[in-house]
Coordinates of C-alpha atoms in Angstrom, one line a residue:
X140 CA -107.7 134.1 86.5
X141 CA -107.9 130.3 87.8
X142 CA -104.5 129.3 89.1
X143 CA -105.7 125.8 87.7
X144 CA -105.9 127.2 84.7
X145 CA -102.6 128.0 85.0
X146 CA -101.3 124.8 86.2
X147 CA -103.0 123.1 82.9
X148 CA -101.3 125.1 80.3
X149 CA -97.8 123.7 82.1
X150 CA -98.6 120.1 82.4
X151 CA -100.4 119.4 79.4
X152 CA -97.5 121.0 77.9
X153 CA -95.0 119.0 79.4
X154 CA -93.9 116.4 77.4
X155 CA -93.9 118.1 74.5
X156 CA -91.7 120.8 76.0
X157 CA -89.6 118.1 77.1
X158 CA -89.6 116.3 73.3
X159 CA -88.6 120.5 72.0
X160 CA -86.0 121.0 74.2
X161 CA -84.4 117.7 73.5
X162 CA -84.1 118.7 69.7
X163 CA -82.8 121.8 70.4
X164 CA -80.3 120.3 72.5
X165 CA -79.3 118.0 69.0
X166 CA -80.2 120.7 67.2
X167 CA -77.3 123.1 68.6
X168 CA -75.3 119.6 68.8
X169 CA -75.4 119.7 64.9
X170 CA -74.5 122.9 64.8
X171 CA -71.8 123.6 66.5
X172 CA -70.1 120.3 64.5
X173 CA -71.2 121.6 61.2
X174 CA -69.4 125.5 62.3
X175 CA -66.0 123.8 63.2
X176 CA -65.9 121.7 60.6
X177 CA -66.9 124.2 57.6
X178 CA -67.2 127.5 59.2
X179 CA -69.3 130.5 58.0
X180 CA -69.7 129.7 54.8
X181 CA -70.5 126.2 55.1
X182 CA -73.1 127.0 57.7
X183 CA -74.1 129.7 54.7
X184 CA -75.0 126.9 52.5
X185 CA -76.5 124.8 54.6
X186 CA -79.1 127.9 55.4
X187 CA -79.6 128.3 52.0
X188 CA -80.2 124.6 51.3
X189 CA -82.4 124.3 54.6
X190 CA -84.5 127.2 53.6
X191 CA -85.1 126.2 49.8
X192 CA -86.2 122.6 51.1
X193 CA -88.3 124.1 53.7
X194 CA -90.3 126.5 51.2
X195 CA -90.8 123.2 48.8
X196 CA -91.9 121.2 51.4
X197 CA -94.5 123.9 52.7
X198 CA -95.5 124.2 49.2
X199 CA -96.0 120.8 48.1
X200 CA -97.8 119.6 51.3
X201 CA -100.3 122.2 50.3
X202 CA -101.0 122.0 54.4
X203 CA -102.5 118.4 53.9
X204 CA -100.4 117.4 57.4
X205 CA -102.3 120.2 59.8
X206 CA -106.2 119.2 58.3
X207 CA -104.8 115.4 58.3
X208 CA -104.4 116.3 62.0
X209 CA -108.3 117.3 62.2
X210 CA -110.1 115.2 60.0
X211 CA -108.3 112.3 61.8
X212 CA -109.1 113.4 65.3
X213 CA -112.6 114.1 64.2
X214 CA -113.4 110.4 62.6
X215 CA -110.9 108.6 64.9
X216 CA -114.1 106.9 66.7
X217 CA -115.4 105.9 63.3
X218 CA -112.8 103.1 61.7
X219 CA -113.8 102.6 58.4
X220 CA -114.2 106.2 58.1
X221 CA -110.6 107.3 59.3
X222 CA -109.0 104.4 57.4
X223 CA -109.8 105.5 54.2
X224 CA -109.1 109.3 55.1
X225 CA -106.0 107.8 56.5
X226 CA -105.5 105.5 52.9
X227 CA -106.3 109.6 50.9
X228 CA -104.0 111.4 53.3
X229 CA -100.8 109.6 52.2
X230 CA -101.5 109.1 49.1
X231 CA -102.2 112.8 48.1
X232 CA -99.2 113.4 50.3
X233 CA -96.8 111.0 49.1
X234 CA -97.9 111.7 45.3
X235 CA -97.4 115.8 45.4
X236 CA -94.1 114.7 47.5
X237 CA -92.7 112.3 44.6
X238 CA -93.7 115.2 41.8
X239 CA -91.9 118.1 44.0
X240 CA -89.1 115.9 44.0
X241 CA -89.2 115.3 40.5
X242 CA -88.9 118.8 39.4
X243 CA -86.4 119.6 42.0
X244 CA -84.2 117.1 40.4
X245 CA -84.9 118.0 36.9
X246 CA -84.5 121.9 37.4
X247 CA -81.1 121.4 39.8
X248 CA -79.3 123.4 37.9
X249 CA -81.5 125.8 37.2
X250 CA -82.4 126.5 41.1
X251 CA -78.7 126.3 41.8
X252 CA -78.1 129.0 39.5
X253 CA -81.0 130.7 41.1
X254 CA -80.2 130.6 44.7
X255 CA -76.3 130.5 44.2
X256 CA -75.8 132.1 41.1
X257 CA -73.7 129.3 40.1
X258 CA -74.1 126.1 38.7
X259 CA -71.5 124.5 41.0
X260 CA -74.0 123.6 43.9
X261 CA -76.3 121.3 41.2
X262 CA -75.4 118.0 42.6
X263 CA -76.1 119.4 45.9
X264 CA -79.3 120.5 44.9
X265 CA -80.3 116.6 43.4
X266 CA -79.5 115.2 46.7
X267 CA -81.8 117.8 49.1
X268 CA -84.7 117.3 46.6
X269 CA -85.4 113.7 48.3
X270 CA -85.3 115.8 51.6
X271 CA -88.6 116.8 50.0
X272 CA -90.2 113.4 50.0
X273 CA -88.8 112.3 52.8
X274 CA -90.1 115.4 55.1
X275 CA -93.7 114.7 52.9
X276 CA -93.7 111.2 54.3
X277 CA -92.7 112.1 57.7
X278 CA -95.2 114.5 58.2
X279 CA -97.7 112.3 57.1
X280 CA -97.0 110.1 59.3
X281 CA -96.8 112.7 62.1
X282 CA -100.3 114.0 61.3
X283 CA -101.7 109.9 62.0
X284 CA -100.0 109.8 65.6
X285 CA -101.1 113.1 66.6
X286 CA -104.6 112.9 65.0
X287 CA -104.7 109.6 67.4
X288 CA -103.5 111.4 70.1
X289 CA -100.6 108.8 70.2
X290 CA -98.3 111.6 72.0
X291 CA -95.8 109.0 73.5
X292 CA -95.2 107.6 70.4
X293 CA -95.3 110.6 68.7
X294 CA -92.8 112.0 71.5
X295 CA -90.3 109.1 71.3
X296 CA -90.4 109.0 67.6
X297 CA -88.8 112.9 67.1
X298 CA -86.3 111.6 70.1
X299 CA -84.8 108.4 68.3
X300 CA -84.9 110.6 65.0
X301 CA -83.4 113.3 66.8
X302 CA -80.3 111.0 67.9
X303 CA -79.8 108.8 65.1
X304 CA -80.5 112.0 62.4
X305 CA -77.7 114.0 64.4
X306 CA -75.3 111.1 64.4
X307 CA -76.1 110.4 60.6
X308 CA -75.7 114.4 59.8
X309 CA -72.5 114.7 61.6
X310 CA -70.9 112.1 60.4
X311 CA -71.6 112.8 56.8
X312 CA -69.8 116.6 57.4
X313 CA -67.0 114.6 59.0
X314 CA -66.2 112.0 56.5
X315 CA -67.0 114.7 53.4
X316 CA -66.2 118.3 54.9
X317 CA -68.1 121.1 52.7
X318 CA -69.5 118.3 50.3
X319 CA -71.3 116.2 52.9
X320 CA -73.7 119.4 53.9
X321 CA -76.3 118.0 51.5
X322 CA -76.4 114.7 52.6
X323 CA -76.3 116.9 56.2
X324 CA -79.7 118.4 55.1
X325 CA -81.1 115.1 54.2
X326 CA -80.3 112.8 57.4
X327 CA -82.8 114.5 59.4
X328 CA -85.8 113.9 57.4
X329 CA -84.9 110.1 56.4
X330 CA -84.6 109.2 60.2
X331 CA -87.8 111.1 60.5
X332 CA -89.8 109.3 57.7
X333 CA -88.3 105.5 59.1
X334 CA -88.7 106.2 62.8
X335 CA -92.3 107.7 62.4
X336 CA -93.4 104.9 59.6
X337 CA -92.5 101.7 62.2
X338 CA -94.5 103.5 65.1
X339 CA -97.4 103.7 62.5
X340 CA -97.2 100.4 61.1
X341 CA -97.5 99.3 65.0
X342 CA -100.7 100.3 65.3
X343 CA -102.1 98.3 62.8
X344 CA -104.9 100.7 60.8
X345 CA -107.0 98.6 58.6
X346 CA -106.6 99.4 54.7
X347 CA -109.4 100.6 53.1
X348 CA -109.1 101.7 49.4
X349 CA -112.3 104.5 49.2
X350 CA -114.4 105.1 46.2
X351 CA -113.9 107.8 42.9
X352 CA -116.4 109.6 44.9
X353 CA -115.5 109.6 48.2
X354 CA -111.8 110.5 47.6
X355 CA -112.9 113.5 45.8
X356 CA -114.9 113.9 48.7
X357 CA -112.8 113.7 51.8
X358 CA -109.6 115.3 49.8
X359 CA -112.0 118.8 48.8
X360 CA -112.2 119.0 52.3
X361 CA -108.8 118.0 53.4
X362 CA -107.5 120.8 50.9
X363 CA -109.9 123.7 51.9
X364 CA -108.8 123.6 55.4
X365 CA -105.1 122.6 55.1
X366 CA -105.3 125.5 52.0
X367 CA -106.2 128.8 53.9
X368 CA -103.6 128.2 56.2
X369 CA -100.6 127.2 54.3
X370 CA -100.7 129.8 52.0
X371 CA -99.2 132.0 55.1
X372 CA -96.7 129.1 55.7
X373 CA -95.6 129.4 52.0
X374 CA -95.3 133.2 51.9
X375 CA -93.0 132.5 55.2
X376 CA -90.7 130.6 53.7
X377 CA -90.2 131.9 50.4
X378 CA -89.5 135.3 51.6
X379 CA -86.6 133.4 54.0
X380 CA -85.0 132.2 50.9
X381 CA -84.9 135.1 49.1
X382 CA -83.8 137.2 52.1
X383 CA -80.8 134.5 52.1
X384 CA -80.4 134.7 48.4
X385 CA -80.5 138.9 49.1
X386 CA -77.6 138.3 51.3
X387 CA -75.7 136.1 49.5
X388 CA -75.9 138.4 46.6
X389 CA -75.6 141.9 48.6
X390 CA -72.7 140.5 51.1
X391 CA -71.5 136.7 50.7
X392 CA -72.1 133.4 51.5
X393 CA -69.7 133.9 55.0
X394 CA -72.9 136.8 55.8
X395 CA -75.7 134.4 55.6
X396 CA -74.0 131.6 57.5
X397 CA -73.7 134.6 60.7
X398 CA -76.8 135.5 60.1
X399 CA -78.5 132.1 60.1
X400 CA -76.9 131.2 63.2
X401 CA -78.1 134.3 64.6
X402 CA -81.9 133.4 63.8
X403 CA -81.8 129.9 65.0
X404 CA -80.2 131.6 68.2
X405 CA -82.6 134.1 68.9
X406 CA -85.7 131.9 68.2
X407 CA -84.5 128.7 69.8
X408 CA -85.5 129.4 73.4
X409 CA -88.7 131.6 72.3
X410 CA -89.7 129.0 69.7
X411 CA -89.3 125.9 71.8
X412 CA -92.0 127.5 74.6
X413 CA -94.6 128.4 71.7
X414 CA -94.7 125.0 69.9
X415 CA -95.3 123.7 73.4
X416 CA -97.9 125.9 74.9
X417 CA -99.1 125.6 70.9
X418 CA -99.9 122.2 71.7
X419 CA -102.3 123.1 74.3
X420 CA -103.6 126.5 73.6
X421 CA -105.3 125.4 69.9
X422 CA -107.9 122.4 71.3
X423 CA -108.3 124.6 74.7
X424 CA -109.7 127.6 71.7
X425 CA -111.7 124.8 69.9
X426 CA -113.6 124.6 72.8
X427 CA -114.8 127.5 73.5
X428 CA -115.0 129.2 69.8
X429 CA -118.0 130.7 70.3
X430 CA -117.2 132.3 73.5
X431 CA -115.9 136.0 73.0
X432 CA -115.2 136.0 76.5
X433 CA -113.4 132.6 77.1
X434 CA -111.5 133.2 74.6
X435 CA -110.0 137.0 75.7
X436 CA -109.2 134.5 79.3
X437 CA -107.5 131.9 77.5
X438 CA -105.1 134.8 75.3
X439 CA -104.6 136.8 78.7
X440 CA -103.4 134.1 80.1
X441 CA -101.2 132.1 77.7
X442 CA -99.6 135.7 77.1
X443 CA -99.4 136.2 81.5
X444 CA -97.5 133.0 81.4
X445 CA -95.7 133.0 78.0
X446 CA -94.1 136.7 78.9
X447 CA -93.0 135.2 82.6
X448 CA -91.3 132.3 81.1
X449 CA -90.2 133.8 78.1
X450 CA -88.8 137.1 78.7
X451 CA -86.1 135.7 81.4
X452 CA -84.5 133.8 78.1
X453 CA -84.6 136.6 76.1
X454 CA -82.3 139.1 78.8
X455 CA -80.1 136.1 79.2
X456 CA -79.6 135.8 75.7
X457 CA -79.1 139.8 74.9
X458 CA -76.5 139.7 77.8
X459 CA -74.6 136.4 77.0
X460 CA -75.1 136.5 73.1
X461 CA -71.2 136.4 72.5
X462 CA -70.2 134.0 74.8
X463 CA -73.5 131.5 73.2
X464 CA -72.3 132.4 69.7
X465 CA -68.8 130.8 70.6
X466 CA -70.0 128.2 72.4
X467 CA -73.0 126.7 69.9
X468 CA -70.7 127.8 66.7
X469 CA -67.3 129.2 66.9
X470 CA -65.5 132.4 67.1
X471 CA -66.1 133.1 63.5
X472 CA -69.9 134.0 64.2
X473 CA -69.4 136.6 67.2
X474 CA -70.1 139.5 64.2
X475 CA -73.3 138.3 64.7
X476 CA -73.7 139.5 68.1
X477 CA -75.5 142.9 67.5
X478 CA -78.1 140.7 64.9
X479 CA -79.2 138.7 67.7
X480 CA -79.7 141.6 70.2
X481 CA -82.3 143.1 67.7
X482 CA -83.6 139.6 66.5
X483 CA -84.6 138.6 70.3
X484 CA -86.0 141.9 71.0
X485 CA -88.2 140.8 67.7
X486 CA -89.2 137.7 68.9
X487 CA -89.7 138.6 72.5
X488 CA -93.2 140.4 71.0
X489 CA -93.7 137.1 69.2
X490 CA -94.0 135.8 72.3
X491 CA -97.5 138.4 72.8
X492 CA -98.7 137.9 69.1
X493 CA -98.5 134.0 69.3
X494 CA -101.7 133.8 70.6
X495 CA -103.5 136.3 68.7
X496 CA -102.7 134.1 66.1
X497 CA -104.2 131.0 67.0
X498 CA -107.6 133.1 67.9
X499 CA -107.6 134.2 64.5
X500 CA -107.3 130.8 63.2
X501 CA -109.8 129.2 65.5
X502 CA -112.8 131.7 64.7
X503 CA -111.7 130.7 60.9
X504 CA -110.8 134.3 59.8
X505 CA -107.9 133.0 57.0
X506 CA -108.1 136.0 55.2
X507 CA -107.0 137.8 57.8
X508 CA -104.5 135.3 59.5
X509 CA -103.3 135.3 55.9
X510 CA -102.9 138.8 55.3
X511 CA -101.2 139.7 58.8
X512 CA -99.0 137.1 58.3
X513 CA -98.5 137.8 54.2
X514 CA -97.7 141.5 55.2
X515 CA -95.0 140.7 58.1
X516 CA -93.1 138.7 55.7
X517 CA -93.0 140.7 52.7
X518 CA -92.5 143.8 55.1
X519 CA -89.7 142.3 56.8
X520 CA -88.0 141.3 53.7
X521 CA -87.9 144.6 52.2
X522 CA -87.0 146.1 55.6
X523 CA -83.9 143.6 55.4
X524 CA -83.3 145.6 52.1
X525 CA -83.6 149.0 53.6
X526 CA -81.4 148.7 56.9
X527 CA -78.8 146.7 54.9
X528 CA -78.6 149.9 52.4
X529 CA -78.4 152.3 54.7
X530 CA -76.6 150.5 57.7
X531 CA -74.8 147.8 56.0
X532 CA -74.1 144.9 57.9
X533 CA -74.7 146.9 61.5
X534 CA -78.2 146.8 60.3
X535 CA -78.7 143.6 59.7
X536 CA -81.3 142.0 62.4
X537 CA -83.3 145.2 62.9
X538 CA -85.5 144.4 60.1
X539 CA -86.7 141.7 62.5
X540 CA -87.4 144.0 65.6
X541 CA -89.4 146.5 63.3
X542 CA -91.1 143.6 61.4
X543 CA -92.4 142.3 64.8
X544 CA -93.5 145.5 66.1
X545 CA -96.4 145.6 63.0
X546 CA -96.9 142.2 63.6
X547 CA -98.1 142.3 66.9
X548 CA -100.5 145.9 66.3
X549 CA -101.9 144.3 63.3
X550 CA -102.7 140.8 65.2
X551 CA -103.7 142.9 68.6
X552 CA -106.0 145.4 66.1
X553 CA -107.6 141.8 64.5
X554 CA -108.3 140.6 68.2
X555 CA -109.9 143.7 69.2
X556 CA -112.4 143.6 66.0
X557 CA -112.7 140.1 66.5
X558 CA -113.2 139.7 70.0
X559 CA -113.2 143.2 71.9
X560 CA -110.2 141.8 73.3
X561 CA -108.3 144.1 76.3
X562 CA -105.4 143.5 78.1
X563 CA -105.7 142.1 81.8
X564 CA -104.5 143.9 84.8
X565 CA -101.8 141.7 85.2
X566 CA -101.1 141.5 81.8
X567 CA -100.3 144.7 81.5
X568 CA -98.4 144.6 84.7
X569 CA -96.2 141.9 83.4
X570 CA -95.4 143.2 80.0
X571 CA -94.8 146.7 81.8
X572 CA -91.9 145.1 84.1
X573 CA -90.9 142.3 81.6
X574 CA -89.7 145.3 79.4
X575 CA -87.8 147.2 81.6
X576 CA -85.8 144.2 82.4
X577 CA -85.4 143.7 78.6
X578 CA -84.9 147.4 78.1
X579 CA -82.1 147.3 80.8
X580 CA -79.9 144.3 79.5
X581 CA -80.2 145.7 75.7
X582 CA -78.4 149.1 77.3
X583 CA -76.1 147.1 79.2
X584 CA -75.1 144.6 76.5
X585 CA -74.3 147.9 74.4
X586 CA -73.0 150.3 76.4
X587 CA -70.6 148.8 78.9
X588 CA -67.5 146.6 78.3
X589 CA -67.9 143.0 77.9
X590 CA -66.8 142.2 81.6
X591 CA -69.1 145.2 82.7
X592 CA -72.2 143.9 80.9
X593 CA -71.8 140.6 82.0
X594 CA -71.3 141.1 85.8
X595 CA -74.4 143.7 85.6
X596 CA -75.9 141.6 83.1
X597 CA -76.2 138.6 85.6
X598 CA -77.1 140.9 88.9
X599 CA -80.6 141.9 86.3
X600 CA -80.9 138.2 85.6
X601 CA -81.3 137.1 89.2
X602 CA -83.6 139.6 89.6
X603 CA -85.3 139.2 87.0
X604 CA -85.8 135.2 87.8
X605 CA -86.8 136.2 91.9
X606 CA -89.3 138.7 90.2
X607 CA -90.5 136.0 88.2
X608 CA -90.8 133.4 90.8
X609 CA -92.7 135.9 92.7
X610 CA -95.5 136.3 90.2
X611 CA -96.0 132.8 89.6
X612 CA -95.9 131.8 93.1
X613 CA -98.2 134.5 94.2
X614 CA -100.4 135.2 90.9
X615 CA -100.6 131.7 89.4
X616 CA -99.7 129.4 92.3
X617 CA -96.6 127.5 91.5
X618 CA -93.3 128.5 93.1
X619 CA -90.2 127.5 90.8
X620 CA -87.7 128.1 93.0
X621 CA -88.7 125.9 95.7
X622 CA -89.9 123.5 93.3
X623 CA -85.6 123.3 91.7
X624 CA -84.6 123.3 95.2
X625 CA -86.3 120.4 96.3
X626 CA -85.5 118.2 93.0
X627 CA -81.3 119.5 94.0
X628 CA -82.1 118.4 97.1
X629 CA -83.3 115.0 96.4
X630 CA -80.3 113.9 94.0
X631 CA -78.2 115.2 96.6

């Protein structure tokens, strides 16, 4: 593989890492506040709140933002011609936003009774339902800057929405306690609409108001793209909510705020790296569609590099899982240690499936991508169901790791029909040695005494990180270490 190759995939990826890891940082920020000021349960309502907005908002965008993003970038040389997709984009978008809204306000109660199984959450419910149009209108405006390729302004926008959201959000839990967790779940998206509208505005896109014909037109196509691909994003997150509601009704609410904060543990580190390599890996695809063996490269080596960087988080979080659950909540959430241990072994093969995804997507194969992704979420739902029967609340989290597992054969299987795809050499190499590292701390963080784990726990880590150092500064050209020294060296 080209080294270069290499060193693209981190710097075009770059900024947007750095915009991820920023709203993590306020993300866990938020967090942590909202678990010492309401504890389990309030973080339990604000998962179930979070996840019944998320699922609206999936389905009421009917995936208008991603093909905004590609009709845009494709017409973005022709102004008259992007204006009015522009003018058709946030008008479809803000008019299935306002009707979501609408009948999340009307039927409060009845989706309070529904998620809660009491009515007492109804006003709660009235308030989130503008999260709807305000995430509708945000996204919107999201898909403009990024079909533009305005990145900085794209970039700085999540950051200023990312402060003043979290300031908002806490202060509302604050002043309000247990009763300010709606207006908690809609500061973020209001900051988001605002912040993303003015750098919009600035950039001044002509109004052009299309014809009957035209409309119909640009939105047909609009929809079958953004379609085929949301339906997988709408299956997702209605299968979250009812694995919270299944929680809520099988153990209680304190149960679902543990095991939320377990999730957004797990997938924080794993998550940040994907939406960031995401960002480069899908127009890198584009390019070379046609190309069987381009493509099986461009996989191998998002996966070489993805593994390296990704594994080392996911042994430091098996081994330090405790002492991260007290730290980013409270003392209250350490029962969900063992959840996260089986949740990051999950996602760590996320890490290998997340480009076998996008390849599926590329070669525009949505039947598939649907069905692989349709099957993991309904499978891991009922495996939720299963585990919890037979192992209670110790097996809550390995629904996850088993989910993941047929996730990744069913993608890998897809690839191989689709592309002949094989593992690389070095692939293989990695993955091989990655594991036994995670293999290791997973024993350790079970088997020995907290003070035993930890002290072997970090003598694997620093291995681990020399071992990884050592593959990227001899496999893919870029030395890490030296590269930290030096920048120590010059604040010094």
């Amino acid at each position: 593989m080209s080294n270069n190759s290499y060193k693209t995939i981190v710097k075009t990826t770059g900024l947007i890492g750095f915009v991820q890891i920023f709203q993590m940082v306020f993300g866990l920020i938020r967090n942590k506040v909202l678990a010492i000021i309401v504890g389990t349960q309030g973080v339990g309502i604000w998962g179930l709140y979070k996840n019944y907005i998320d699922m609206a908002t999936k389905i009421s965008l009917l995936g208008l933002d991603q093909s905004g993003v590609r009709q845009i970038a494709q017409n973005a040389e022709q102004k008259e011609v992007v204006a009015k997709t522009i003018f058709i984009l946030k008008y479809s978008i803000l008019i299935l936003s306002i009707l979501f809204t609408a009948l999340s306000f009307i039927l409060s109660e009845q989706i309070s009774e529904f998620i809660f199984e009491t009515n007492k959450y109804t006003t709660g419910i009235k308030i989130v339902s503008f999260a709807i149009l305000f995430h509708g209108i945000s996204r919107g405006q999201y898909a403009i800057l990024n079909g533009f390729r305005y990145i900085k302004e794209l970039a700085i926008s999540q950051i200023i929405g990312a402060i003043a959201g979290s300031l908002i959000a806490i202060l509302c839990v604050y002043l309000f306690n247990i009763q300010g967790i709606a207006w908690y779940v809609l500061a973020i998206p209001l900051i988001a609409a605002i912040t993303t509208g003015w750098f919009v505005k600035k950039m001044n896109i002509k109004v052009l108001i299309p014809t009957i014909n035209e409309a119909k037109k640009e939105l047909k196509q609009l929809l079958e793209i953004g379609l085929a691909f949301s339906i997988a994003g709408i299956v997702a997150t209605i299968m979250t909510l009812l694995s919270r509601i299944f929680l809520t009704k099988y153990f209680d609410i304190e149960t679902v705020g543990i095991y939320q904060a377990s999730w957004t543990i797990s997938n924080i580190y794993v998550g940040t790296i994907l939406t960031a390599m995401g960002v480069d890996l899908m127009p890198r695809l584009m390019k070379v569609a046609d190309n069987n063996f381009q493509i099986r490269k461009l996989i191998n080596e998002q996966m070489e590099l993805g593994m390296l960087i990704a594994s080392i988080g996911v042994v430091g979080i098996l081994i330090f899982s405790p002492i991260i659950m007290n730290v980013l909540y409270s003392s209250e959430f350490i029962a969900g240690t063992n959840i996260i241990r089986w949740q990051v072994l999950g996602v760590s093969l996320r890490v290998l499936a997340f480009p076998f995804s996008y390849a599926i997507m590329v070669r525009g194969k949505a039947i598939i991508y649907i069905t692989i992704q349709a099957v993991f979420w309904i499978g891991e739902y009922f495996l939720l169901i299963l585990f919890s029967n037979m192992f209670g609340f110790d097996g809550l989290g390995i629904n996850y790791f088993i989910g993941y597992i047929a996730y990744f054969l069913m993608s890998l299987i897809a690839c191989k029909y689709i592309y002949q795809f094989k593992f690389s050499a070095l692939l293989k190499k990695i993955i091989g040695i990655s594991y036994a590292f995670i293999g290791l701390a997973f024993l350790f963080s079970n088997i020995f005494p907290n003070a035993g784990s930890i002290i072997l726990g970090i003598i694997l880590l620093l291995a681990h990180a020399f071992w990884i150092n050592y593959e990227l500064k001899h496999k893919m050209n870029m030395n890490i270490l030296k590269f930290i020294f030096e920048k120590i060296k010059k604040k010094k």
